[in-house]
Coordinates of C-alpha atoms in Angstrom, one line a residue:
Chain A
M1062 CA 80.2 -116.5 83.0
D1063 CA 83.6 -115.2 82.1
Q1064 CA 86.5 -117.5 82.9
R1065 CA 90.2 -117.7 82.1
V1066 CA 91.3 -120.8 80.2
F1067 CA 94.6 -121.9 78.8
M1068 CA 94.3 -123.4 75.4
K1069 CA 95.7 -123.7 71.9
G1070 CA 94.6 -121.2 69.3
N1071 CA 93.0 -123.9 67.1
E1072 CA 91.0 -125.2 70.0
A1073 CA 89.9 -121.7 71.0
I1074 CA 88.3 -121.3 67.6
C1075 CA 86.3 -124.4 68.3
V1076 CA 85.2 -123.1 71.7
G1077 CA 84.2 -119.8 70.1
A1078 CA 82.3 -121.5 67.4
I1079 CA 80.4 -123.8 69.8
A1080 CA 79.6 -120.8 72.0
A1081 CA 78.2 -119.0 68.9
G1082 CA 75.8 -121.9 68.4
C1083 CA 77.7 -123.8 65.7
R1084 CA 76.6 -127.5 65.9
F1085 CA 77.7 -128.6 62.5
Y1086 CA 81.3 -129.1 61.5
Y1087 CA 82.6 -130.9 58.4
G1088 CA 86.2 -131.2 57.4
Y1089 CA 89.1 -133.1 55.9
P1090 CA 92.4 -133.5 57.6
I1091 CA 95.4 -131.3 56.6
T1092 CA 98.3 -129.9 58.5
P1093 CA 98.5 -127.6 60.4
Q1094 CA 94.9 -127.3 61.5
N1095 CA 94.1 -130.9 62.6
D1096 CA 93.4 -129.8 66.1
I1097 CA 90.2 -128.3 64.9
P1098 CA 88.5 -131.4 63.4
E1099 CA 89.9 -133.4 66.3
Y1100 CA 88.3 -131.1 68.9
M1101 CA 85.0 -130.9 67.0
S1102 CA 84.9 -134.7 66.6
A1103 CA 85.4 -135.1 70.4
H1104 CA 82.8 -132.5 71.4
L1105 CA 80.1 -131.9 68.9
R1106 CA 78.5 -135.4 68.7
A1107 CA 78.5 -135.6 72.5
M1108 CA 76.4 -132.4 72.7
G1109 CA 74.0 -133.6 70.0
G1110 CA 75.8 -131.8 67.2
T1111 CA 77.1 -133.2 63.9
F1112 CA 80.7 -133.9 63.1
L1113 CA 81.4 -135.5 59.7
Q1114 CA 84.8 -136.2 58.1
A1115 CA 84.3 -135.7 54.4
E1116 CA 86.1 -137.6 51.6
S1117 CA 87.5 -134.4 50.3
E1118 CA 87.5 -130.6 50.7
I1119 CA 85.2 -130.4 47.7
A1120 CA 82.6 -132.6 49.5
T1121 CA 83.2 -130.7 52.7
I1122 CA 82.3 -127.3 51.3
N1123 CA 79.2 -128.8 49.7
F1124 CA 78.1 -130.5 53.0
I1125 CA 78.5 -126.9 54.3
L1126 CA 76.3 -125.5 51.5
G1127 CA 73.5 -128.0 52.3
T1128 CA 73.6 -127.4 56.0
S1129 CA 73.7 -123.7 55.6
A1130 CA 70.8 -123.8 53.2
S1131 CA 69.0 -125.7 56.0
G1132 CA 69.4 -122.6 58.1
K1133 CA 72.0 -123.9 60.6
R1134 CA 75.3 -122.4 61.7
V1135 CA 78.1 -124.5 60.2
M1136 CA 81.9 -124.3 60.0
T1137 CA 84.8 -126.0 58.3
S1138 CA 88.6 -125.5 58.6
S1139 CA 91.4 -126.3 56.3
S1140 CA 94.7 -125.0 55.1
G1141 CA 95.9 -123.6 51.7
P1142 CA 95.6 -126.5 49.4
G1143 CA 92.3 -127.6 50.9
I1144 CA 91.0 -124.1 50.8
S1145 CA 91.8 -124.1 47.1
L1146 CA 89.6 -127.1 46.6
M1147 CA 86.8 -125.3 48.4
Q1148 CA 86.8 -122.3 46.1
E1149 CA 84.2 -123.7 43.8
G1150 CA 81.8 -124.2 46.6
L1151 CA 82.6 -120.8 48.1
S1152 CA 81.7 -119.1 44.8
Y1153 CA 78.4 -121.0 44.7
M1154 CA 77.7 -120.1 48.4
A1155 CA 78.5 -116.4 47.7
G1156 CA 76.3 -116.5 44.6
S1157 CA 73.5 -118.3 46.6
E1158 CA 74.0 -116.0 49.6
L1159 CA 74.7 -118.7 52.1
P1160 CA 76.4 -118.0 55.4
A1161 CA 79.2 -120.2 56.9
V1162 CA 82.5 -119.9 58.6
I1163 CA 85.6 -121.1 56.8
V1164 CA 88.8 -121.2 58.8
N1165 CA 92.1 -121.2 56.9
I1166 CA 95.1 -122.0 59.1
S1167 CA 97.4 -121.4 56.2
R1168 CA 100.6 -123.1 55.3
S1169 CA 103.2 -122.0 52.7
G1170 CA 102.5 -122.5 49.0
P1171 CA 102.0 -122.4 46.1
G1172 CA 101.2 -126.0 45.4
L1173 CA 102.0 -128.5 48.2
G1174 CA 104.5 -125.9 49.4
G1175 CA 105.4 -126.6 53.0
I1176 CA 103.8 -126.9 56.3
A1177 CA 105.6 -123.8 57.7
P1178 CA 103.4 -120.9 58.8
S1179 CA 102.7 -118.4 56.1
Q1180 CA 100.4 -115.6 55.0
G1181 CA 100.6 -116.7 51.4
D1182 CA 96.8 -117.1 51.1
Y1183 CA 96.1 -113.4 51.5
F1184 CA 95.2 -112.9 47.8
Q1185 CA 93.0 -115.9 47.7
A1186 CA 91.1 -114.9 50.8
V1187 CA 90.5 -111.2 50.2
K1188 CA 90.4 -111.0 46.4
C1189 CA 88.0 -113.9 45.9
G1190 CA 89.6 -117.2 45.2
G1191 CA 86.7 -118.6 43.2
H1192 CA 85.1 -117.6 40.0
G1193 CA 82.8 -114.8 39.1
G1194 CA 83.9 -112.1 41.6
Y1195 CA 82.7 -112.0 45.2
R1196 CA 83.9 -110.9 48.6
M1197 CA 83.7 -112.2 52.1
P1198 CA 84.7 -110.8 55.5
V1199 CA 88.2 -112.0 56.3
L1200 CA 89.2 -111.9 60.0
A1201 CA 92.9 -112.1 61.0
P1202 CA 93.4 -113.1 64.6
H1203 CA 96.8 -112.5 66.2
S1204 CA 96.3 -114.2 69.6
V1205 CA 94.4 -117.1 71.1
Q1206 CA 92.0 -114.6 72.6
E1207 CA 91.1 -113.4 69.1
M1208 CA 90.9 -117.0 67.7
Y1209 CA 88.1 -117.3 70.2
S1210 CA 86.4 -114.0 69.9
L1211 CA 86.7 -113.6 66.1
A1212 CA 85.2 -117.1 65.7
M1213 CA 82.1 -115.8 67.4
L1214 CA 82.2 -112.6 65.3
A1215 CA 82.6 -114.6 62.1
F1216 CA 79.3 -116.3 62.6
D1217 CA 77.5 -113.0 63.2
L1218 CA 79.1 -111.4 60.1
A1219 CA 78.2 -114.5 58.0
D1220 CA 74.6 -114.4 59.1
K1221 CA 74.3 -110.6 58.9
Y1222 CA 75.4 -110.6 55.3
R1223 CA 74.2 -114.1 54.3
N1224 CA 77.7 -114.7 53.0
P1225 CA 80.7 -117.0 53.8
A1226 CA 83.1 -115.4 56.3
M1227 CA 86.8 -116.5 56.7
I1228 CA 89.2 -116.6 59.6
L1229 CA 92.7 -116.4 58.2
G1230 CA 95.3 -117.7 60.6
D1231 CA 98.5 -119.6 60.4
A1232 CA 100.3 -122.4 62.2
I1233 CA 101.7 -120.2 64.9
V1234 CA 98.5 -118.6 66.0
G1235 CA 96.9 -122.0 65.6
Q1236 CA 99.4 -124.0 67.6
M1237 CA 100.4 -121.5 70.3
K1238 CA 98.9 -121.9 73.7
E1239 CA 98.1 -119.0 76.0
P1240 CA 95.5 -117.9 78.4
F1241 CA 92.4 -116.2 77.2
L1242 CA 89.2 -114.8 78.7
Q1243 CA 86.2 -116.9 77.7
T1244 CA 83.4 -114.3 77.6
T1245 CA 79.7 -114.8 77.2
Y1246 CA 78.6 -114.8 73.6
V1247 CA 76.0 -112.2 72.8
S1248 CA 74.6 -112.4 69.2
T1249 CA 74.2 -109.2 67.3
V1250 CA 72.1 -110.7 64.5
S1251 CA 68.6 -112.1 64.3
P1252 CA 68.4 -115.9 64.5
E1253 CA 65.6 -115.9 62.0
K1254 CA 66.4 -117.4 58.6
P1255 CA 63.2 -117.2 56.6
W1256 CA 65.0 -118.1 53.4
A1257 CA 66.1 -121.5 54.7
L1258 CA 65.0 -124.7 53.0
T1259 CA 63.0 -126.5 55.6
G1260 CA 60.2 -128.0 53.5
C1261 CA 57.4 -125.8 52.2
E1262 CA 54.9 -126.5 55.0
G1263 CA 52.6 -123.5 55.2
R1264 CA 54.4 -121.4 52.7
P1265 CA 55.2 -121.4 48.9
R1266 CA 58.3 -123.4 47.9
Q1267 CA 61.6 -121.5 47.8
H1268 CA 65.0 -122.0 46.3
V1269 CA 68.6 -121.5 47.1
K1270 CA 70.5 -121.0 43.9
S1271 CA 73.0 -119.0 42.0
L1272 CA 71.9 -119.6 38.4
Y1273 CA 70.2 -116.6 36.8
L1274 CA 69.4 -117.0 33.1
K1275 CA 66.5 -114.6 32.5
D1276 CA 67.3 -111.3 30.8
N1277 CA 69.4 -109.0 33.1
A1278 CA 68.7 -111.2 36.1
I1279 CA 72.4 -112.0 36.7
E1280 CA 73.3 -108.3 36.4
V1281 CA 70.7 -107.3 39.0
H1282 CA 72.0 -110.1 41.2
N1283 CA 75.6 -109.0 40.8
W1284 CA 74.8 -105.4 41.7
K1285 CA 72.9 -106.6 44.7
L1286 CA 75.9 -108.6 45.9
H1287 CA 78.1 -105.6 45.2
A1288 CA 76.0 -103.4 47.4
K1289 CA 76.4 -105.9 50.1
Y1290 CA 80.2 -105.9 49.8
R1291 CA 80.1 -102.0 49.9
R1292 CA 78.0 -102.2 53.1
M1293 CA 80.7 -104.4 54.6
Q1294 CA 83.3 -101.8 53.7
E1295 CA 81.2 -99.1 55.4
E1296 CA 80.2 -101.1 58.5
E1297 CA 82.8 -103.8 59.3
V1298 CA 86.3 -102.3 59.1
R1299 CA 88.2 -103.4 62.2
Y1300 CA 91.8 -102.7 63.2
E1301 CA 94.0 -102.1 66.1
D1302 CA 96.2 -99.0 66.6
Y1303 CA 99.3 -99.9 68.6
H1304 CA 101.5 -97.0 69.8
L1305 CA 100.6 -95.0 66.7
D1306 CA 99.9 -91.6 68.4
D1307 CA 103.5 -90.2 68.2
A1308 CA 104.9 -92.8 65.7
K1309 CA 107.3 -91.8 63.0
I1310 CA 107.4 -95.4 61.7
A1311 CA 104.1 -97.2 61.2
V1312 CA 104.3 -100.9 60.9
V1313 CA 101.4 -102.5 59.0
A1314 CA 101.0 -106.2 59.7
F1315 CA 98.3 -108.7 60.5
G1316 CA 98.1 -112.0 62.4
T1317 CA 101.3 -113.6 63.5
A1318 CA 103.5 -111.0 61.8
A1319 CA 101.7 -108.3 63.8
R1320 CA 102.1 -110.3 67.0
V1321 CA 105.9 -110.6 66.5
S1322 CA 106.1 -106.9 65.5
K1323 CA 104.6 -105.8 68.8
T1324 CA 107.7 -107.2 70.6
A1325 CA 110.1 -105.5 68.1
I1326 CA 108.2 -102.3 68.5
Q1327 CA 108.5 -102.4 72.3
W1328 CA 112.3 -103.0 72.0
A1329 CA 112.6 -100.0 69.5
R1330 CA 110.5 -97.8 71.7
R1331 CA 112.8 -98.5 74.7
E1332 CA 115.6 -97.1 72.5
G1333 CA 113.6 -94.0 71.7
I1334 CA 112.6 -95.1 68.2
K1335 CA 109.1 -93.8 67.8
T1336 CA 107.3 -96.6 66.1
G1337 CA 103.9 -98.1 66.2
M1338 CA 101.6 -100.3 64.3
L1339 CA 98.3 -100.3 62.4
R1340 CA 97.1 -103.9 62.5
P1341 CA 94.2 -104.8 60.2
I1342 CA 91.8 -107.2 62.0
T1343 CA 89.5 -107.3 58.9
L1344 CA 91.6 -107.9 55.8
F1345 CA 88.4 -107.5 53.8
P1346 CA 87.1 -104.9 54.3
F1347 CA 90.6 -103.4 54.4
P1348 CA 91.1 -100.3 56.7
S1349 CA 92.0 -98.2 53.7
S1350 CA 91.0 -94.7 54.8
H1351 CA 92.6 -95.1 58.2
L1352 CA 95.8 -96.4 56.6
D1353 CA 95.9 -93.4 54.3
E1354 CA 95.4 -91.1 57.3
V1355 CA 98.3 -92.8 59.2
A1356 CA 100.5 -92.8 56.1
R1357 CA 100.2 -89.1 55.7
R1358 CA 101.4 -88.3 59.2
V1359 CA 104.3 -90.7 59.6
D1360 CA 107.7 -90.8 57.8
I1361 CA 107.8 -94.4 57.0
V1362 CA 105.2 -97.2 56.5
L1363 CA 106.8 -100.6 57.0
V1364 CA 104.6 -103.5 55.7
I1365 CA 105.6 -106.8 57.3
E1366 CA 104.1 -110.0 56.0
M1367 CA 104.8 -113.7 56.0
N1368 CA 104.7 -113.7 52.2
T1369 CA 106.4 -111.8 49.4
G1370 CA 104.1 -108.8 49.5
Q1371 CA 100.4 -109.5 49.1
M1372 CA 98.7 -107.1 51.5
L1373 CA 101.4 -104.6 50.3
E1374 CA 99.2 -104.2 47.2
D1375 CA 96.2 -103.1 49.3
V1376 CA 98.4 -100.8 51.3
K1377 CA 99.6 -99.1 48.1
A1378 CA 96.0 -98.9 46.8
S1379 CA 94.9 -97.2 50.0
T1380 CA 97.3 -94.3 50.0
T1381 CA 99.2 -92.0 47.6
C1382 CA 102.2 -91.8 49.9
H1383 CA 104.0 -94.6 48.0
D1384 CA 107.5 -93.1 48.6
K1385 CA 107.1 -93.8 52.3
I1386 CA 106.3 -97.5 51.9
R1387 CA 108.9 -100.2 52.8
F1388 CA 108.5 -104.0 52.9
L1389 CA 109.8 -106.8 55.0
G1390 CA 108.7 -110.2 53.9
K1391 CA 109.3 -113.8 54.8
P1392 CA 107.3 -116.2 52.6
C1393 CA 107.7 -119.4 54.6
A1394 CA 108.5 -118.6 58.2
M1395 CA 107.8 -116.2 61.0
P1396 CA 110.0 -113.2 61.0
T1397 CA 111.8 -113.0 64.4
P1398 CA 111.5 -109.9 66.7
E1399 CA 115.3 -109.5 66.1
E1400 CA 114.8 -109.2 62.3
I1401 CA 112.0 -106.7 62.7
H1402 CA 113.9 -104.8 65.3
R1403 CA 117.0 -104.6 63.1
E1404 CA 114.8 -103.2 60.3
L1405 CA 113.2 -100.6 62.5
R1406 CA 116.7 -99.5 63.7
K1407 CA 117.9 -99.3 60.1
L1408 CA 114.8 -97.3 58.9
S1409 CA 115.2 -94.9 61.9
G1410 CA 118.8 -94.1 60.9
R1411 CA 120.4 -96.0 63.7
G1412 CA 122.1 -98.3 61.3
E1413 CA 122.6 -102.0 61.8
Chain B
M800 CA 28.4 -139.1 38.2
E801 CA 31.8 -138.3 36.7
K802 CA 34.8 -139.3 38.7
K803 CA 38.3 -137.8 38.0
V804 CA 40.7 -140.7 37.5
F805 CA 43.7 -138.8 36.1
G806 CA 45.1 -135.4 36.7
R807 CA 48.3 -133.3 37.3
P808 CA 50.1 -134.4 40.5
K809 CA 49.9 -131.8 43.2
S810 CA 53.7 -131.5 43.4
L811 CA 54.1 -130.8 39.7
V812 CA 54.0 -127.1 38.9
D813 CA 51.6 -126.1 36.1
V814 CA 54.1 -124.5 33.7
K815 CA 55.0 -125.1 30.1
S816 CA 57.9 -127.6 29.7
H817 CA 61.0 -126.1 28.2
F818 CA 62.6 -129.5 27.5
C819 CA 63.2 -130.6 23.9
P820 CA 60.5 -132.7 22.1
G821 CA 61.0 -136.4 23.0
C822 CA 63.1 -135.7 26.1
H823 CA 62.2 -137.9 29.1
H824 CA 63.0 -135.4 31.8
G825 CA 59.2 -134.6 31.9
I826 CA 58.3 -138.3 32.5
A827 CA 60.9 -138.6 35.3
H828 CA 59.6 -135.3 36.8
R829 CA 56.0 -136.6 36.8
I830 CA 57.1 -139.9 38.4
L831 CA 58.9 -137.9 41.1
A832 CA 56.0 -135.6 41.7
E833 CA 53.5 -138.5 41.9
T834 CA 55.7 -140.4 44.4
I835 CA 56.1 -137.2 46.5
D836 CA 52.3 -137.0 46.5
H837 CA 51.8 -140.7 47.2
F838 CA 53.8 -140.5 50.4
G839 CA 52.4 -137.0 51.3
L840 CA 55.9 -135.6 51.4
R841 CA 55.5 -132.3 49.6
E842 CA 55.8 -130.1 52.7
K843 CA 58.8 -131.9 54.2
T844 CA 60.9 -132.4 51.1
V845 CA 64.2 -130.7 50.1
G846 CA 65.4 -131.4 46.6
V847 CA 68.9 -130.8 45.3
A848 CA 69.2 -129.8 41.7
C849 CA 72.5 -130.2 39.8
V850 CA 74.1 -128.6 36.8
G851 CA 72.9 -129.3 33.2
C852 CA 69.4 -129.7 31.9
A853 CA 68.4 -131.3 35.2
V854 CA 69.0 -128.0 37.1
F855 CA 65.6 -126.7 36.1
L856 CA 64.0 -129.2 38.5
Y857 CA 63.0 -126.3 40.6
D858 CA 60.8 -124.8 37.9
Y859 CA 58.7 -128.0 37.8
I860 CA 58.6 -129.7 41.2
D861 CA 56.7 -127.8 43.9
V862 CA 59.1 -128.3 46.8
D863 CA 62.0 -126.5 48.4
V864 CA 65.1 -126.9 46.2
A865 CA 68.8 -126.1 46.6
E866 CA 71.2 -125.9 43.7
A867 CA 74.5 -127.7 43.8
P868 CA 77.7 -127.2 41.9
H869 CA 78.4 -129.6 39.1
G870 CA 78.5 -133.2 40.4
R871 CA 78.2 -132.2 44.1
A872 CA 74.5 -132.8 44.7
P873 CA 75.0 -135.9 46.9
A874 CA 77.3 -133.8 49.1
V875 CA 74.8 -130.9 49.3
A876 CA 72.1 -133.4 50.0
T877 CA 74.3 -134.9 52.8
G878 CA 74.6 -131.4 54.3
V879 CA 70.8 -131.0 54.2
K880 CA 70.0 -134.4 55.5
R881 CA 72.5 -134.2 58.4
A882 CA 71.0 -130.8 59.4
Q883 CA 67.4 -132.0 59.0
P884 CA 67.1 -135.8 59.4
D885 CA 63.3 -135.5 59.5
K886 CA 63.1 -134.1 55.9
F887 CA 62.9 -136.2 52.8
V888 CA 66.0 -135.3 50.7
F889 CA 66.6 -136.2 47.1
T890 CA 69.0 -135.3 44.3
Y891 CA 68.1 -135.2 40.6
Q892 CA 71.2 -135.6 38.4
G893 CA 72.3 -136.2 34.8
D894 CA 74.9 -138.7 33.7
G895 CA 77.6 -136.1 33.0
D896 CA 77.0 -134.8 36.5
L897 CA 76.8 -138.0 38.5
A898 CA 79.0 -140.4 36.5
A899 CA 81.9 -138.0 35.6
I900 CA 82.6 -134.9 37.8
G901 CA 80.5 -136.2 40.7
T902 CA 81.7 -139.8 41.0
S903 CA 83.5 -139.1 44.2
E904 CA 80.5 -137.4 45.9
V905 CA 78.0 -140.1 44.9
I906 CA 80.3 -143.1 45.8
H907 CA 81.0 -141.7 49.2
A908 CA 77.5 -140.6 49.9
A909 CA 76.4 -144.2 49.0
N910 CA 79.2 -145.7 51.0
R911 CA 78.3 -143.7 54.1
G912 CA 74.8 -145.1 53.7
E913 CA 73.6 -141.5 53.6
N914 CA 69.8 -141.5 53.9
I915 CA 69.2 -139.7 50.6
T916 CA 67.6 -140.7 47.3
V917 CA 69.3 -140.1 44.0
L918 CA 67.4 -139.9 40.7
F919 CA 69.9 -140.4 38.0
V920 CA 68.9 -139.6 34.4
N921 CA 71.2 -141.4 31.9
N922 CA 70.9 -140.2 28.3
T923 CA 74.5 -141.1 27.3
T924 CA 75.4 -137.6 26.6
Y925 CA 75.9 -134.1 27.9
G926 CA 72.6 -132.5 27.0
M927 CA 72.8 -128.8 27.9
T928 CA 76.3 -128.2 26.8
G929 CA 75.5 -129.5 23.3
G930 CA 75.9 -133.2 23.1
Q931 CA 79.5 -134.0 24.1
M932 CA 80.7 -137.4 25.2
A933 CA 79.6 -138.6 28.6
P934 CA 81.1 -141.4 30.7
T935 CA 77.9 -143.3 29.7
T936 CA 78.2 -142.7 26.0
M937 CA 77.9 -146.0 24.1
L938 CA 80.8 -147.5 22.2
G939 CA 80.7 -146.3 18.7
Q940 CA 78.3 -143.5 19.6
K941 CA 79.1 -140.2 17.8
T942 CA 79.0 -137.1 19.9
S943 CA 80.5 -133.6 19.4
T944 CA 83.6 -134.7 21.2
S945 CA 83.7 -138.3 19.9
P946 CA 83.0 -137.4 16.3
Y947 CA 84.4 -140.8 15.1
G948 CA 82.4 -142.7 17.6
R949 CA 83.4 -143.7 21.1
D950 CA 86.5 -145.9 21.0
F951 CA 87.2 -147.9 24.2
R952 CA 90.9 -147.9 23.4
K953 CA 91.0 -144.1 23.6
D954 CA 87.9 -143.2 25.5
G955 CA 87.2 -146.1 27.8
Y956 CA 84.0 -147.9 28.4
P957 CA 80.5 -146.6 29.2
I958 CA 80.2 -146.7 33.0
K959 CA 77.4 -148.7 34.7
M960 CA 76.6 -146.7 37.8
A961 CA 73.6 -148.7 39.1
E962 CA 75.8 -151.9 39.2
L963 CA 78.8 -150.0 40.6
L964 CA 76.8 -148.4 43.4
A965 CA 75.1 -151.6 44.3
T966 CA 78.4 -153.1 45.4
L967 CA 78.7 -150.6 48.3
E968 CA 77.7 -151.6 51.7
G969 CA 75.8 -148.3 52.4
T970 CA 73.6 -148.7 49.4
A971 CA 70.1 -149.8 50.4
Y972 CA 68.6 -149.8 46.9
S973 CA 69.9 -149.5 43.4
A974 CA 67.8 -150.1 40.3
R975 CA 67.9 -149.2 36.6
V976 CA 64.6 -148.4 34.9
A977 CA 63.5 -146.9 31.5
T978 CA 60.5 -144.8 30.5
S979 CA 60.1 -145.7 26.9
T980 CA 56.9 -147.8 27.3
P981 CA 53.9 -147.5 29.6
G982 CA 54.9 -150.8 31.2
Q983 CA 58.4 -149.5 31.9
I984 CA 57.0 -146.3 33.3
R985 CA 54.9 -148.3 35.8
K986 CA 58.0 -150.3 36.8
A987 CA 60.0 -147.0 37.1
K988 CA 57.4 -145.7 39.4
E989 CA 57.6 -148.8 41.6
A990 CA 61.4 -148.4 41.7
V991 CA 61.1 -144.8 42.8
K992 CA 58.6 -145.7 45.5
K993 CA 61.0 -148.4 46.8
A994 CA 63.8 -145.9 46.8
F995 CA 61.7 -143.4 48.8
E996 CA 60.7 -146.1 51.2
M997 CA 64.4 -146.9 51.9
Q998 CA 65.0 -143.4 53.0
M999 CA 61.9 -143.2 55.0
K1000 CA 62.9 -146.4 56.8
E1001 CA 66.4 -145.0 57.3
M1002 CA 67.9 -148.0 55.5
G1003 CA 70.6 -146.0 53.6
F1004 CA 71.4 -144.7 50.2
S1005 CA 69.0 -145.3 47.3
I1006 CA 69.4 -144.7 43.6
V1007 CA 67.2 -145.1 40.6
E1008 CA 68.9 -144.8 37.2
F1009 CA 66.6 -143.8 34.4
L1010 CA 67.6 -144.7 30.8
S1011 CA 66.5 -141.6 29.0
T1012 CA 66.5 -140.0 25.6
C1013 CA 68.1 -136.9 24.1
P1014 CA 66.7 -136.8 20.6
T1015 CA 68.2 -133.3 20.0
N1016 CA 71.8 -134.3 20.7
W1017 CA 71.4 -137.8 19.3
G1018 CA 70.2 -136.3 16.1
M1019 CA 67.2 -138.6 16.1
K1020 CA 63.4 -138.3 15.9
P1021 CA 61.8 -138.9 19.3
L1022 CA 60.4 -142.3 18.3
D1023 CA 63.7 -143.5 17.0
A1024 CA 65.3 -142.3 20.3
Q1025 CA 62.7 -144.4 22.1
K1026 CA 63.8 -147.4 20.0
R1027 CA 67.4 -146.8 20.9
V1028 CA 66.6 -146.9 24.6
L1029 CA 64.7 -150.2 24.1
G1030 CA 67.5 -151.6 21.9
E1031 CA 71.2 -151.0 22.3
M1032 CA 70.9 -148.9 25.4
S1033 CA 69.0 -151.4 27.6
E1034 CA 71.2 -154.2 26.1
Y1035 CA 74.4 -152.6 27.5
F1036 CA 72.6 -151.1 30.6
P1037 CA 70.3 -153.9 31.6
L1038 CA 67.1 -152.9 33.5
G1039 CA 66.5 -154.3 36.9
V1040 CA 67.0 -154.1 40.6
Y1041 CA 70.7 -154.5 41.5
K1042 CA 70.3 -154.2 45.2
E1043 CA 67.5 -154.1 47.7
R1044 CA 68.4 -154.2 51.3
K1045 CA 66.1 -155.9 53.7
Q1046 CA 65.8 -154.7 57.3
A1047 CA 67.6 -157.8 58.5
D1048 CA 70.6 -157.1 56.2
F1049 CA 72.1 -154.6 58.6
L1050 CA 75.5 -155.5 60.0

């Protein structure tokens, strides 16, 4: 039954994950996502599920690998530096075609960086942070509602493609508290996992692996994976159009940057500045063709990110209208509505 | 009437071995398969293979097998066992895998008392990558990355994993065996049985370290490699049971 609840974004992810049938969570503490392991430790064991705090993120992702290979829905969460440590395991899981949900409530880097909210992990998430070349669906929530609903979607996408899926958030969308509608989860994928390693009772033995040494085997495997990523690009592009119909300026932003932009866009519209936003919800697959179509009909495309311009590269790769593209970046903090509003006024010719 | 007294274990796949002449992986595989058969576990076992020569476990043992990144097999096995506590879960790892890159994973799996069984094959070198120095490489032993012989002042000492893991509260069973004589093979099999029993009784983490050969990378004839195991290797790495938890030991 649908009900309205008031909760932190990080906790809403947990509620969504549990609703989607996730009963296994492994993790290692790191700021600013500790609400997630704390929530899972308090709730999963009580409901017969499994919470286990690992000795490292490297161990975490390999607990995940083992549980996923057992055919169970499993999740972890971390932040930038911890996600870096998981890249080895993510590459193995992509190669072994194992589903799981990985949450990155990112902080600012590189290195230890800072704990300020940031979108500096865009490259790592969408361009394949681990070795060998692979992709995963990357979902970018901009509200507590989406922290909940995209968590459920992430499990379905992971199972549909037998692939890890990532939720890329930041400290603001993780820490902010707002009401959201808790809807009933309806799965869109089959629960059957005939490939799972459950002991070979009544069937031949089977393996979950990523090593292919025989002639051409790894090439065949790589083309198979590639076809899967192409299918994601055809079937899973998600985005929100916000006041784009008559817009002359199209903001392109995701996550928290998009949430703040909405306020600035409302202010600008009140002044008659026709501005709107294309908000990618899936960062991979990126809404490239839609972005190109939008870029052709507006005067200016303003990319806003909490980094120095990472999605900007995908925007440029999506359209030939490069002369229209502008960028506003803040690598280690949330841009304020005032800053974005000022930029929109400037770009519309209203000056400072 | 003729009675069959010896045959291929049911859990050992009937394929040609790809291992080098004189390598002991085949013996360890057979002991593993025989023990799986002995306890009737073939259909409820999930194995975890690691990186290196040991990865080909899945070609030889007729059970479900997952493949782990280098050193991470105890973590993968943890994930399998937590998801399926009713299954029998083991890892099969070499010394480069378990005693170097995977020390963190094996120590913490043991310390958690994870109900898994680790078969650890120690041949004092990295086999598949071409005979480089391992953490278990003996002092003075020449390898492709210790061409003047391992020097403790520069390279440290060979690590004794069976002893080290025995110190941890969560370890239920830790033993070191060898497979260079028929008598040792019998003892090795007893140790593997014990390790299996620990898991089946949910008593915690169990490990059996096999002193093994790598004639190819040691540059030795197989029989000389056997002699090395019986000699200098078992002198530094003494055979025996380092820990055996009794039911009453639990805190």
